[in-house]
Amino acid sequence: MAATVNTRKLARAMLTPAVVILFIWMIVPLLLTIWYSFQNYNLLSPENTGFAGFMNYKYFLTDPAFFQAFWNTLTITLSVLVITVVGGILLGLLLDQFIYGQGIVRILVISPFFIMPTVAALVWKNMLMDPNYGIFAWIATRLGFAPVAWLENYPLFSIILIVAWQWLPFATLILLTAMQSLDEEQKEAAGMDGANFASLFVYITLPHLARAITVVILIETIFLLSVFAEILVTTGGGPGYASTNIAYLIYHQALLDYDVGGASAGGVVAVILANIVAIFLVRLVGKNLEA
Amino acid sequence: MGKIVLENVQKHFGTVKVISNVSLTVEDGSFVVFVGPSGCGKSTLLRLIAGLEDATGGRILIDGADVTDLPPTKRGLSMVFQSYALYPHMSVRGNIGFGLKMAGMPKDEIRKKVDAAAATLNLTPYLDRKPRMLSGGQRQRVAIGRAIVREPKGFLFDEPLSNLDAALRVNMRIEIARLQRSLGTTAIYVTHDQVEAMTMADKIVVLNAGSVEQVGSPLELYDRPANLFVAGFIGSPKMNLIGGATAEPYQAATIGIRPEHLIVSRDGGGWAGTISVAEHLGSDTFLYVEVPGVGLVTARTPGEVSFHAGERVMLQPDPARLHRFDKQGQAIRG
Ligand SMILES: Nc1ncnc2c1ncn2[C@@H]1O[C@H](COP(=O)(O)OP(=O)(O)OP(=O)(O)O)[C@@H](O)[C@H]1O
Ligand SMILES: [Mg+2]
């Protein structure tokens, strides 16, 4: 009893520095952002300073660009989640079967994850989707179609495609590992019970994957809500605001419009939205993580 | 209905021969136990019958129909795995009813059958629980429920009791045997526990290194082992196997005598030796006697006889219960 109490005290003491540093690390930027969001602070009109009340928020939330950015953020997040989870399950099932050349195929499947978002986006923009010398254009011309200017005509779809390509390996990896941890005897028992491939998948594999799918959704959502590099490099948020998400809109305000106060208000709004989504998600799928 | 016949069944994993030429008939309604040392191929043989492994050679017949190339589902057998292999996310009801659901049986009919199976196995209070909320014995019963509810032609058990503690094992052993008798369904049961084998089986198949050493009723194997392997494997404590000069007067390369067929006395005839260890179990006393020129001999005496370590005793084999084996290890009869 005494020993465990002492151990616990010691553990707390040892943990304290790390927790304090992490806390400062997170809380200082957050507090600064909140502070700025209530200030008049625009680099283009330095004479206009002082407390702004909720003006920055009002300005950000009533901007028509905000609504578009909001929906774009949700669209990107949801579409990429659907594509990567479904694609990851299919690829996982495939890789689970392969015997020959498995090692190489796996490395190939995983490699997109190691490419920096900026580089990946540049590759897609210049080598694949470019209407003049991209590979897609070349294929289209070969087949007798007019090349498509992906980034100009389908900007949001293109962004979704690029981001999904980057996250598919992650989903595949996690889901494949989960599939391989499925007890072989359970599959055999289901086989003896008369389950065919489809029922085996629906009744045995999928429930077994529930937890892994939850993990994939939670982790991906955190990153997908703030996709930025891919947009900056490819479409620049355009045309208009067609491919602007909230992260990009904040950047736009801070560094293109030099409105620090407005951008900070946007940042706070983004944090609140992310928290709403997080609460929603944890409620929705988090129960899979229990027990 | 459920006569299972194996004809020259073989199984190789790559170049390793795991099962070589096993031929066997399991009569309808009988309880057959496969025993043998670890790694001898018991599980493999059972999985061949189940259809979970493909035979390299030979044929498997169920009720006269060749099922060698049929998948597990089409063979009409059900299996209880050593790890139970319950579906963790389904309730007990879901687990037991899964096979019926896969067969496309209407829901209310499934409900009735599951209820009946649960009642037989005393599982009714647990029907809505998940497997992880059950004890080992209850999980075991769910696995059995899953097997019986489909009314298969035969049950296959692979060491179903090895994860249970000793007391529960005895209970479940009796329960399984009784259930099998009352259903009258053919059963093949794998174990390495010879008490299970002796008590449950109509017929025991002794396997060694992938082939059948002897097939017979428990008492046949006990009274007339066909060779040294079966003689040494069946019976506990093990039969004393003595070779060399001691065996010569009996015209055999090796003689065997069970511990319970040695008459122990302080001044009778037979082999003279010194007790090195005496194990008092209450009902029995096992004596390990060092006999010069013969070796360590195990003898079993009633519990009330008081022999102690260090004492000199005489061991007299009962000539009618003596087993003789030739150089190849085969029993010499007559
Ligand atoms: N998939 C496999 N590939 C290669 N060898 C295998 C395979 N499965 C089993 N074996 C080998 O076949 C032999 C028989 O295995 P099996 O599982 O049938 O033994 P067993 O009699 O059930 O043993 P135990 O009592 O320990 O369960 C073993 O030597 C094992 O190593
Ligand atoms: Mg085994």
Coordinates of N, CA and C in Angstrom, one line a residue, chain A residues 183 185-196 199-200 203-205 207-208 291, chain B residues 47 50 52 73 77-79 81 83 85-90 98-99 101-102 146 150:
Chain A
D183 N -7.8 -14.1 -35.5 CA -7.5 -15.5 -35.2 C -7.9 -16.4 -36.3
E185 N -8.2 -19.6 -36.2 CA -9.3 -20.6 -35.9 C -10.7 -20.0 -35.9
Q186 N -10.8 -18.7 -35.7 CA -12.1 -18.1 -35.8 C -12.6 -18.1 -37.2
K187 N -11.7 -17.9 -38.2 CA -12.1 -18.0 -39.6 C -12.4 -19.4 -39.9
E188 N -11.7 -20.4 -39.4 CA -12.0 -21.8 -39.7 C -13.3 -22.2 -39.1
A189 N -13.6 -21.7 -37.9 CA -14.8 -22.0 -37.2 C -16.0 -21.4 -38.1
A190 N -15.8 -20.2 -38.6 CA -16.9 -19.6 -39.4 C -17.0 -20.4 -40.7
G191 N -15.9 -20.9 -41.2 CA -15.9 -21.8 -42.4 C -16.7 -23.0 -42.1
M192 N -16.5 -23.7 -41.0 CA -17.2 -24.9 -40.7 C -18.7 -24.5 -40.5
D193 N -19.0 -23.3 -40.0 CA -20.4 -22.9 -39.8 C -21.0 -22.5 -41.1
G194 N -20.3 -22.6 -42.2 CA -20.9 -22.4 -43.5 C -20.8 -21.0 -44.0
A195 N -20.0 -20.2 -43.5 CA -19.8 -18.8 -44.0 C -19.0 -18.8 -45.3
N196 N -19.5 -18.1 -46.3 CA -18.7 -18.0 -47.5 C -17.9 -16.7 -47.4
S199 N -19.9 -13.5 -46.3 CA -20.4 -13.5 -44.9 C -19.2 -13.5 -43.9
L200 N -18.1 -14.1 -44.3 CA -17.0 -14.1 -43.4 C -16.5 -12.6 -43.3
Y203 N -19.5 -10.7 -41.2 CA -19.8 -11.0 -39.8 C -18.6 -11.2 -39.0
I204 N -17.4 -11.5 -39.6 CA -16.3 -11.8 -38.8 C -15.2 -10.7 -39.0
T205 N -14.8 -10.5 -40.2 CA -13.7 -9.6 -40.4 C -14.0 -8.1 -40.1
P207 N -16.4 -6.7 -38.1 CA -16.5 -6.4 -36.7 C -15.1 -6.4 -36.0
H208 N -14.3 -7.3 -36.5 CA -12.9 -7.4 -35.9 C -12.1 -6.1 -36.2
A291 N -13.2 -1.0 -23.8 CA -13.0 -2.5 -23.5 C -12.0 -3.2 -24.3
Chain B
R47 N -8.2 -32.4 -38.8 CA -8.5 -31.3 -39.7 C -8.7 -31.8 -41.2
A50 N -12.2 -32.8 -41.2 CA -13.0 -31.6 -41.2 C -13.0 -30.9 -42.6
L52 N -10.5 -28.9 -43.3 CA -9.7 -27.6 -43.1 C -8.3 -27.8 -43.7
T73 N -17.8 -26.9 -45.3 CA -19.2 -26.6 -45.2 C -20.1 -27.8 -45.7
L77 N -20.1 -31.7 -40.9 CA -19.5 -32.0 -39.6 C -19.4 -30.7 -38.9
S78 N -19.3 -30.8 -37.5 CA -19.0 -29.6 -36.8 C -17.8 -29.8 -35.9
M79 N -17.1 -28.7 -35.5 CA -15.9 -28.9 -34.8 C -15.8 -28.0 -33.6
F81 N -13.0 -26.3 -31.2 CA -11.6 -26.0 -31.3 C -11.0 -25.9 -29.9
S83 N -9.1 -23.7 -28.7 CA -9.1 -22.3 -28.3 C -10.6 -21.8 -28.2
A85 N -12.5 -20.7 -30.2 CA -12.7 -19.9 -31.4 C -14.1 -19.3 -31.5
L86 N -14.6 -18.8 -30.4 CA -15.9 -18.1 -30.4 C -15.7 -16.8 -31.1
Y87 N -16.9 -16.2 -31.6 CA -16.8 -14.9 -32.2 C -17.0 -13.9 -31.2
P88 N -15.9 -13.1 -30.9 CA -15.9 -12.2 -29.7 C -17.0 -11.1 -29.7
H89 N -17.4 -10.7 -30.9 CA -18.3 -9.5 -30.9 C -19.8 -10.0 -30.9
M90 N -20.0 -11.3 -31.0 CA -21.4 -11.8 -31.0 C -21.7 -12.3 -29.6
F98 N -25.0 -18.9 -35.3 CA -24.4 -18.4 -36.5 C -24.5 -19.4 -37.6
G99 N -24.2 -20.7 -37.3 CA -24.3 -21.7 -38.4 C -25.6 -21.8 -39.0
K101 N -27.9 -19.4 -39.1 CA -28.1 -18.2 -39.9 C -27.5 -18.3 -41.2
M102 N -26.2 -18.8 -41.3 CA -25.5 -19.0 -42.5 C -26.3 -20.0 -43.4
R146 N -22.5 -24.5 -30.2 CA -22.4 -24.1 -31.6 C -22.3 -25.4 -32.4
R150 N -26.4 -27.5 -35.0 CA -26.6 -27.7 -36.4 C -27.0 -29.2 -36.7

